[in-house]
XYZ file of C-alpha atoms in Angstrom:
652
model
C -12.338 155.532 19.251
C -15.991 154.926 18.355
C -18.175 153.913 21.278
C -19.195 150.218 20.911
C -22.493 150.782 22.764
C -25.666 151.817 20.958
C -27.179 153.352 24.088
C -25.415 154.736 27.168
C -27.036 154.602 30.587
C -26.796 157.815 32.578
C -25.659 157.063 36.149
C -27.519 158.358 39.191
C -25.452 159.908 41.956
C -26.468 157.296 44.544
C -26.487 154.303 42.165
C -24.496 151.159 42.807
C -21.878 150.224 40.174
C -23.577 146.840 39.622
C -26.882 148.593 38.917
C -25.263 150.880 36.339
C -23.698 147.933 34.493
C -26.943 145.921 34.603
C -28.902 148.842 33.112
C -26.221 149.383 30.459
C -26.322 145.697 29.479
C -30.130 145.710 29.271
C -30.252 148.905 27.187
C -27.891 147.320 24.672
C -29.783 143.985 24.543
C -27.088 141.944 26.312
C -28.142 139.062 28.545
C -25.501 139.765 31.195
C -22.684 142.087 32.222
C -20.234 139.398 31.096
C -21.670 139.421 27.557
C -21.721 143.222 27.571
C -17.979 143.368 28.177
C -17.030 140.388 26.012
C -15.104 137.263 26.910
C -11.616 138.336 25.781
C -11.888 141.827 27.243
C -13.252 140.446 30.508
C -10.339 138.011 30.678
C -7.905 140.898 30.215
C -9.624 142.942 32.939
C -9.445 140.033 35.378
C -5.741 139.547 34.714
C -5.069 143.201 35.493
C -7.202 143.263 38.654
C -7.244 139.707 39.947
C -7.917 140.576 43.588
C -10.797 142.983 42.953
C -14.579 142.760 42.604
C -16.285 144.340 39.598
C -17.795 146.936 41.972
C -14.323 147.984 43.169
C -12.904 151.156 41.677
C -9.875 149.516 40.054
C -11.816 146.892 38.086
C -14.828 149.140 37.492
C -12.552 151.811 35.970
C -11.106 149.206 33.596
C -14.645 148.148 32.600
C -15.484 151.780 31.830
C -12.356 151.983 29.667
C -13.225 148.819 27.733
C -16.766 150.092 27.092
C -15.393 153.537 26.225
C -17.607 155.166 28.856
C -16.828 158.373 30.709
C -14.070 157.637 33.258
C -15.655 160.101 35.686
C -18.369 157.477 36.285
C -15.879 155.714 38.537
C -17.376 157.707 41.451
C -20.064 154.985 41.539
C -17.529 152.323 42.564
C -16.106 151.410 45.947
C -12.559 152.410 46.761
C -10.666 149.815 48.793
C -8.291 150.837 51.579
C -5.959 147.999 50.532
C -5.566 145.943 47.325
C -7.523 142.750 48.078
C -11.170 141.764 47.733
C -11.416 141.326 51.519
C -10.082 144.781 52.352
C -12.406 147.462 53.786
C -14.070 149.940 51.458
C -13.875 153.666 52.115
C -17.025 155.678 52.754
C -15.679 159.146 53.381
C -12.948 158.554 55.964
C -14.619 155.456 57.451
C -13.280 151.976 56.675
C -16.191 149.560 56.198
C -15.119 145.873 56.432
C -16.097 143.501 53.623
C -18.256 141.502 56.083
C -20.732 144.405 56.097
C -21.136 144.422 52.299
C -23.510 142.477 50.057
C -21.910 142.556 46.598
C -22.985 139.227 45.113
C -26.741 139.382 45.714
C -29.285 142.174 45.189
C -31.458 143.902 47.807
C -34.073 146.533 47.029
C -36.975 148.682 48.199
C -39.988 148.078 45.879
C -41.248 151.655 46.351
C -37.877 153.180 45.441
C -37.622 150.878 42.432
C -41.071 151.879 41.181
C -40.173 155.579 41.523
C -36.811 155.295 39.737
C -35.596 152.018 38.257
C -32.062 151.638 39.613
C -30.401 150.013 42.644
C -29.134 152.348 45.358
C -25.557 152.002 46.567
C -26.678 152.205 50.190
C -28.578 148.914 49.773
C -25.263 147.057 49.542
C -24.613 147.749 53.258
C -25.941 144.805 55.286
C -26.906 146.888 58.353
C -29.302 148.872 56.108
C -32.065 146.265 56.277
C -34.840 148.803 55.749
C -35.300 151.724 53.355
C -34.458 155.018 55.143
C -36.918 156.880 52.860
C -40.010 154.652 52.865
C -39.481 152.797 56.183
C -40.041 149.354 54.662
C -37.939 146.190 54.738
C -35.533 145.622 51.852
C -36.328 142.520 49.776
C -33.551 139.904 49.323
C -35.331 137.186 47.345
C -37.845 137.108 44.543
C -41.402 137.415 45.984
C -42.622 134.881 43.402
C -39.985 132.119 43.014
C -38.309 132.771 46.427
C -34.787 132.501 44.966
C -32.120 134.974 46.013
C -31.804 137.857 43.584
C -28.666 137.717 41.418
C -27.166 140.523 39.279
C -27.787 139.001 35.836
C -30.522 140.668 33.763
C -31.512 144.284 34.368
C -32.784 145.703 37.641
C -36.554 145.415 37.239
C -37.072 141.666 36.776
C -36.079 138.480 38.562
C -33.386 136.763 36.477
C -34.999 133.350 37.095
C -38.760 133.788 36.761
C -39.071 137.311 35.285
C -41.213 138.670 38.155
C -41.529 142.486 38.119
C -39.604 143.408 41.261
C -41.195 146.836 41.731
C -44.503 145.034 42.363
C -43.051 143.270 45.402
C -44.804 143.505 48.801
C -44.149 146.568 50.970
C -43.599 145.547 54.594
C -43.497 148.562 56.877
C -41.034 148.743 59.799
C -42.378 149.892 63.171
C -39.236 151.805 64.138
C -36.418 153.172 61.990
C -34.423 154.464 64.948
C -31.712 151.819 64.628
C -31.225 152.412 60.876
C -30.911 156.161 61.376
C -28.474 155.495 64.224
C -26.302 153.396 61.917
C -26.328 156.083 59.222
C -25.275 158.591 61.864
C -22.223 156.629 63.018
C -21.354 155.876 59.378
C -21.282 159.545 58.419
C -20.342 161.354 61.634
C -18.346 159.003 63.868
C -14.649 158.106 63.968
C -12.963 155.003 62.590
C -12.534 153.788 66.184
C -16.295 153.861 66.847
C -17.089 152.193 63.540
C -14.367 149.604 64.149
C -16.142 148.676 67.412
C -19.415 148.400 65.483
C -17.802 146.106 62.889
C -16.176 143.925 65.579
C -19.538 143.634 67.319
C -21.217 142.658 64.022
C -18.606 139.951 63.361
C -18.998 138.528 66.885
C -22.798 138.260 66.746
C -22.695 136.986 63.158
C -20.377 134.155 64.229
C -22.444 133.393 67.338
C -25.816 133.342 65.566
C -24.413 131.192 62.766
C -24.617 128.133 65.065
C -28.415 128.026 64.791
C -28.725 129.682 61.343
C -30.365 132.776 62.842
C -27.694 135.136 61.512
C -29.924 137.158 59.194
C -28.873 140.758 58.624
C -31.878 142.022 60.592
C -31.194 139.742 63.560
C -27.478 140.545 63.685
C -28.165 144.266 63.433
C -30.783 144.110 66.190
C -28.230 142.425 68.504
C -25.542 144.994 67.664
C -27.910 147.934 68.166
C -29.013 146.505 71.505
C -25.359 146.125 72.535
C -24.758 149.849 72.006
C -28.147 151.145 73.245
C -28.708 148.830 76.252
C -25.518 146.843 76.994
C -26.802 145.296 80.249
C -29.932 143.920 78.602
C -27.767 142.696 75.710
C -25.487 140.824 78.134
C -28.395 139.207 80.004
C -30.043 138.039 76.774
C -26.752 136.579 75.546
C -26.412 134.697 78.837
C -29.946 133.312 78.461
C -29.327 132.235 74.863
C -26.117 130.420 75.834
C -27.892 128.635 78.694
C -30.630 127.562 76.285
C -27.932 125.976 74.116
C -26.228 124.332 77.104
C -26.910 120.811 75.814
C -24.872 121.449 72.694
C -21.725 123.208 73.841
C -19.830 124.450 76.906
C -20.465 128.159 77.699
C -16.786 129.055 77.153
C -16.903 127.448 73.695
C -20.064 129.410 72.854
C -18.433 132.618 74.105
C -15.511 132.260 71.673
C -16.683 134.989 69.207
C -16.883 137.399 72.160
C -13.633 136.265 73.762
C -11.927 137.461 70.571
C -13.040 140.991 71.537
C -12.686 140.832 75.331
C -12.577 144.590 75.823
C -15.884 145.082 74.030
C -17.675 142.185 75.706
C -16.289 142.212 79.238
C -19.768 142.569 80.799
C -21.272 139.917 78.497
C -18.557 137.395 79.392
C -18.811 138.041 83.141
C -22.627 137.797 83.266
C -22.688 134.670 81.082
C -20.116 132.880 83.242
C -21.895 133.958 86.419
C -25.277 132.657 85.226
C -24.106 129.560 83.347
C -25.344 126.193 84.529
C -23.230 123.054 84.780
C -22.288 121.471 81.465
C -22.165 117.738 80.781
C -20.976 116.239 77.494
C -23.896 114.300 76.038
C -25.402 112.891 72.869
C -26.428 116.363 71.684
C -22.979 117.874 72.174
C -21.513 119.365 69.007
C -17.782 119.214 68.337
C -15.879 121.479 65.968
C -12.228 122.076 65.236
C -10.508 124.935 67.050
C -7.264 126.688 66.215
C -4.598 126.994 68.887
C -5.179 130.684 69.597
C -8.920 129.980 69.997
C -8.157 127.318 72.611
C -5.952 129.862 74.405
C -8.887 132.285 74.567
C -11.312 129.614 75.786
C -8.954 128.350 78.508
C -7.662 131.875 79.245
C -4.038 130.759 79.083
C -0.928 131.918 77.268
C 0.456 130.305 74.143
C 3.220 128.727 76.180
C 0.816 127.265 78.738
C -1.071 125.657 75.847
C 2.194 124.286 74.511
C 2.806 122.630 77.891
C -0.691 121.120 77.865
C -0.036 119.664 74.413
C 3.493 118.493 75.302
C 2.244 116.658 78.384
C -0.907 115.436 76.594
C -3.343 116.972 79.098
C -5.790 117.499 76.219
C -5.555 113.843 75.202
C -4.357 114.638 71.683
C -1.821 111.835 71.517
C 1.904 112.180 70.979
C 3.065 115.662 70.039
C 4.567 114.457 66.765
C 1.150 113.056 65.761
C -0.709 116.267 66.631
C -2.045 117.762 63.380
C -2.746 121.354 64.452
C -6.507 121.478 65.107
C -8.033 120.678 68.505
C -11.575 119.311 68.784
C -13.821 121.431 71.005
C -15.030 118.300 72.811
C -11.432 117.661 73.995
C -11.289 121.210 75.314
C -14.649 120.698 77.025
C -13.364 117.571 78.785
C -10.449 119.590 80.075
C -12.773 122.432 81.172
C -15.014 120.132 83.203
C -12.060 118.378 84.814
C -11.728 115.073 82.951
C -8.025 115.712 82.453
C -7.375 117.796 85.571
C -5.268 115.058 87.159
C -1.669 115.143 85.991
C -0.636 111.851 84.532
C 1.948 110.171 86.686
C 4.248 109.516 83.762
C 4.157 113.154 82.750
C 4.757 114.259 86.331
C 7.751 111.989 86.610
C 9.122 113.295 83.350
C 8.717 116.923 84.440
C 10.357 116.259 87.809
C 13.219 114.435 86.132
C 13.759 117.389 83.829
C 14.201 119.765 86.790
C 15.999 117.711 89.439
C 19.094 116.146 87.855
C 22.281 118.188 87.792
C 24.150 118.223 84.500
C 23.253 117.219 80.950
C 24.976 116.808 77.591
C 24.436 119.080 74.593
C 22.008 116.617 72.955
C 19.860 116.802 76.103
C 19.912 120.606 75.903
C 18.508 120.322 72.373
C 15.856 117.819 73.501
C 14.633 119.912 76.463
C 14.410 123.084 74.357
C 12.864 121.183 71.418
C 15.456 122.538 68.973
C 17.974 120.880 66.700
C 21.495 120.057 67.839
C 23.148 122.801 65.765
C 20.891 125.504 67.225
C 21.698 124.273 70.745
C 25.392 124.441 69.902
C 24.991 128.067 68.765
C 23.278 128.967 72.041
C 26.113 127.387 73.995
C 28.695 129.120 71.825
C 27.139 132.531 72.534
C 27.361 131.911 76.301
C 23.826 131.024 77.304
C 24.813 127.781 79.040
C 28.245 127.493 80.677
C 30.081 124.224 81.199
C 29.423 122.577 84.557
C 32.219 119.946 84.700
C 32.821 119.445 88.424
C 34.921 116.308 88.339
C 38.138 115.459 86.601
C 36.709 112.355 84.996
C 34.123 114.537 83.300
C 36.608 116.622 81.366
C 36.084 114.640 78.169
C 32.278 115.023 78.392
C 30.948 118.585 78.180
C 28.078 118.969 80.635
C 25.675 121.875 81.114
C 23.391 122.946 83.948
C 19.899 121.556 83.437
C 18.576 124.186 85.836
C 19.862 126.970 83.569
C 18.444 125.252 80.481
C 15.009 124.946 82.089
C 15.202 128.556 83.241
C 15.956 129.592 79.653
C 12.982 127.548 78.415
C 10.734 129.193 80.985
C 11.697 132.761 80.056
C 12.793 132.788 76.391
C 11.687 131.552 72.977
C 13.542 131.375 69.667
C 12.048 133.032 66.586
C 11.630 129.683 64.788
C 9.695 128.211 67.712
C 7.537 131.327 67.908
C 6.746 131.080 64.183
C 5.607 127.458 64.639
C 3.373 128.385 67.572
C 1.817 131.257 65.629
C 1.502 129.026 62.542
C 3.174 131.691 60.378
C 6.303 131.913 58.275
C 9.467 132.924 60.112
C 10.396 135.135 57.125
C 10.312 138.762 58.317
C 8.552 137.701 61.540
C 11.078 139.733 63.527
C 10.315 142.819 61.415
C 6.545 142.342 61.737
C 6.848 142.021 65.507
C 8.981 145.156 65.445
C 6.058 146.987 63.832
C 4.031 145.973 66.926
C 6.760 147.310 69.212
C 8.109 143.856 70.137
C 11.848 143.375 69.676
C 14.207 140.449 70.411
C 16.461 140.570 73.455
C 19.275 139.081 71.362
C 19.850 138.556 67.653
C 22.068 139.148 64.597
C 21.034 142.801 64.410
C 21.321 143.506 68.141
C 24.464 141.858 69.494
C 25.488 139.598 66.571
C 23.931 136.548 68.267
C 23.221 134.081 65.459
C 19.571 133.523 66.544
C 16.772 135.962 67.351
C 15.600 135.357 70.934
C 12.464 136.849 72.520
C 11.218 137.116 76.077
C 8.104 134.964 76.406
C 6.351 137.709 78.374
C 6.828 140.080 75.403
C 5.159 137.803 72.846
C 2.614 135.781 74.833
C -0.320 138.020 73.782
C 0.551 138.134 70.054
C -2.087 136.461 67.835
C -1.807 135.393 64.161
C -4.506 137.961 63.316
C -2.294 140.725 64.739
C 0.407 139.823 62.227
C -1.947 139.400 59.268
C -3.137 142.985 59.703
C 0.416 144.366 59.274
C 0.937 145.365 55.643
C 3.755 147.901 55.872
C 6.829 147.215 57.980
C 10.580 147.780 57.634
C 12.275 144.808 56.024
C 15.841 143.731 55.498
C 15.046 141.675 52.406
C 15.369 143.083 48.939
C 17.958 145.113 47.172
C 18.546 148.680 48.363
C 16.947 151.145 45.960
C 19.646 153.439 44.667
C 20.021 154.403 41.055
C 23.384 156.073 41.494
C 26.563 154.056 41.281
C 28.693 154.013 44.428
C 32.076 155.675 44.198
C 34.675 153.677 46.108
C 37.865 154.968 47.529
C 41.135 153.842 46.023
C 42.060 151.413 48.770
C 42.393 147.690 49.313
C 40.463 147.573 52.603
C 37.583 149.334 54.322
C 36.797 149.708 58.001
C 33.653 148.139 59.451
C 31.945 151.540 59.672
C 32.922 152.541 56.113
C 31.603 149.253 54.744
C 28.392 149.753 56.718
C 28.007 153.250 55.220
C 28.563 151.978 51.666
C 26.050 149.149 52.084
C 23.636 151.365 54.061
C 23.355 148.861 56.895
C 24.635 148.700 60.475
C 28.166 147.641 61.371
C 26.726 144.625 63.228
C 25.168 143.442 59.977
C 28.491 143.859 58.182
C 30.087 141.687 60.863
C 27.475 139.000 60.191
C 28.196 139.188 56.436
C 31.861 138.596 57.232
C 30.961 135.677 59.490
C 28.836 134.132 56.708
C 31.656 134.519 54.155
C 29.812 136.993 51.911
C 32.408 139.648 52.748
C 36.074 138.847 53.385
C 38.198 140.485 56.066
C 41.927 141.016 56.463
C 43.169 137.884 58.220
C 46.451 139.210 59.644
C 44.896 142.147 61.514
C 43.387 140.779 64.770
C 42.901 144.226 66.361
C 40.220 145.486 63.952
C 37.965 144.246 61.184
C 39.198 145.344 57.755
C 36.909 144.428 54.819
C 38.525 143.488 51.509
C 37.553 146.108 48.909
C 37.049 143.582 46.105
C 34.483 141.564 48.085
C 32.658 144.765 49.059
C 32.613 146.038 45.465
C 31.333 142.690 44.192
C 28.495 142.686 46.722
C 27.502 146.295 46.070
C 27.547 145.794 42.284
C 25.347 142.721 42.630
C 22.830 144.695 44.704
C 22.740 147.456 42.080
C 22.747 145.138 39.080
C 19.835 145.287 36.644
C 20.188 141.525 36.326
C 18.425 140.968 39.672
C 15.252 141.995 41.458
C 14.349 141.500 45.116
C 12.542 138.405 46.353
C 9.707 140.616 47.628
C 9.344 142.454 44.297
C 9.310 139.124 42.476
C 6.485 137.899 44.734
C 4.488 141.048 43.983
C 4.940 140.644 40.233
C 3.828 137.023 40.456
C 0.857 137.971 42.653
C 2.046 135.255 45.027
C 2.173 135.347 48.855
C 5.772 135.607 50.019
C 5.501 132.427 52.105
C 4.266 130.400 49.096
C 6.677 131.665 46.467
C 9.424 129.281 47.526
C 7.091 126.269 47.267
C 5.489 127.385 44.010
C 8.455 128.694 42.031
C 11.739 128.006 43.823
C 11.300 124.373 44.853
C 10.049 123.590 41.331
C 13.274 124.891 39.781
C 11.933 127.997 38.058
C 13.691 130.441 40.387
C 16.995 130.316 42.225
C 17.371 132.505 45.300
C 20.594 134.447 45.676
C 20.631 134.552 49.480
C 22.793 137.393 50.784
C 21.423 137.275 54.359
C 19.829 140.739 54.298
C 18.953 140.650 50.610
C 17.316 137.841 48.702
C 17.687 138.327 44.972
C 16.017 136.725 41.962
C 17.290 136.824 38.367
C 14.993 138.901 36.173
C 15.302 136.558 33.192
C 14.033 133.640 35.327
C 11.184 135.803 36.576
C 10.296 136.846 33.012
C 9.978 133.191 32.010
C 7.359 132.637 34.733
C 5.470 135.823 33.873
C 5.241 134.606 30.287
C 3.868 131.271 31.511
C 1.309 133.093 33.701
C -0.131 134.852 30.665
C -1.916 131.579 29.938
C -1.940 129.747 33.290
C -2.864 130.566 36.903
C -2.493 128.766 40.244
C -5.347 126.972 41.976
C -5.755 129.803 44.517
C -5.916 132.374 41.711
C -8.396 130.229 39.785
C -10.705 129.950 42.803
C -10.415 133.714 43.395
C -11.249 134.323 39.745
C -14.434 132.309 40.207
C -15.190 134.127 43.452
C -15.084 130.861 45.408
C -13.099 129.339 48.267
C -9.553 128.076 47.644
C -10.713 124.449 47.616
C -13.256 125.060 44.829
C -10.871 124.494 41.902
C -9.588 121.306 43.562
C -13.166 120.064 43.837
C -13.670 120.758 40.125
C -10.472 118.825 39.402
C -11.604 115.876 41.546
C -14.874 115.812 39.590
C -12.809 115.797 36.366
C -14.505 118.993 35.236
C -11.174 120.718 34.747
C -7.733 119.344 34.006
C -4.616 120.694 35.747
C -1.248 121.180 34.093
C 1.973 120.431 35.971
C 5.166 122.397 35.334
C 8.620 122.200 36.869
C 12.316 121.899 36.100
C 12.968 119.109 38.599
C 11.022 116.339 40.327
C 8.778 118.844 42.151
C 5.986 120.357 40.057
C 3.573 123.260 40.383
C -0.088 122.711 39.536
C -1.502 125.343 37.164
C -4.774 125.769 35.283
C -5.372 127.156 31.811
C -7.092 130.552 32.149
C -9.387 129.826 29.208
C -10.581 126.625 30.873
C -11.211 128.427 34.172
C -13.188 131.204 32.485
C -15.668 128.632 31.198
C -16.945 128.370 34.767
C -17.614 132.097 35.109
C -21.389 132.614 35.424
C -22.700 133.942 32.171
């Protein structure tokens, strides 16, 4: 294939991928990287690497292929540890979080640029705020027009006013000790040490954001001080929080550090010791807090917070009207004692729930905040025994309220836990298993119909803990096995034989029988005998080329597993074949969607394509700048956007 470029730029070993593409575009008289690649080719690249930045190795390699450049140039790009644009990049063996990278804007040393006209890769690291060679501050904005520098036209001129960047002012730094220290931990430390550095950076970045002082230099100074002089760092943090005492309660201000308690134990203790009294006033600032953030601020468990919400100690209104975010000012009122007195009505309700003797099944459901059918299953599995003491009560089945309240105090069902964590219950048990937390009872433990956890086992689990888990054993999906199973010539199989054929436990086979997916021999009460025909039918379905797993379908659609049902199942495109431990999707139905997605993408994908927040495409729609298309095979529709229309908003 003939190279489409008239002139090829030769990459420097320490050059950033953006710099190489900017120089290549300029050498070939193109006004931007986008024009260098071409609209149609760029659209194709985006489709194949939707979750990547152009500086990431996957997308950068595709750009090299389109331009017919040497594929070995991919060494310039960043390799991600995981396949999303928010995943850490790898520098040697160190994982560097995306929060420490500056990929959208340009930063440069004017002396370096005048010596050799290209942008160094090291300048994309936010902690490198000064040039390690010339000991001068890196420049972020054009010295002439003061606009932030954007990667649009070459590397030597401002894309807005044309100012020659190598003629920018050189501002010397008094001490480079901190920069050299950072380079040392980047190249010679462990992932654990660098992880602590990154956590510290995130905490100070969040804290300094409140007064817009979170410049890279300021954040880095705070982080360096934390590691070099932790006591001084803690005292200064305490002073800063006291200086802001008119705006927010100290515990609210400490939230970024409460998220990393082990790292900031001294800072938290000194701040609380030195904090002055807080009064809510006209200058107080309120912001929305998530449940787990309120737990950290109040230093309580998830279940204690649930009690506060249930009994309206935070003054949020009725539980059914609670929308999920808690205003910090409501938490502050609780912290300073405005709601410290238990409401008499709530107290009476609590006492009533613990003092009376026996209750009906509907009351069991109400106390545990579960539906009637779930309560019936708990009773059926022996959690609450009948407490009929009098003959005239024989027609009414009563249960011990004391035992029900004891259950509520000590246990939680997986569905309730999912609601508290604000996550999907799908594979929640498996994800918790990856953290070493297992149910006390459940379908895969003792054939109990519901997964039940001890509250003490899960009280410290946070949503962020679960979001970090990418690989975990799962029971969904079809078992991968290309060989056909050879069945014995018999009409029935034992529980263990069926388990071996299906490659699952005998307890799971028993559940399949209970759910009617497998049939057992009815006239043999002494043992479970599985009908061969039902077993063969199930195994053939799992091995059939007609189906793919629910998880594989989600991957092909580039759709989060918890949204696939809403996007594609509820709208009638896909039908789930639910076999308890396997959820299957017909390949022909999946192919129909994939064909549709060649021309259309979801709102989340469109916003990601534009490098903006998820709400960005909705804002464009509300302004009537882009028109959505609605598809569906029933009354529910999915909103999609034409890829060509979205690409019009890509900066050219």
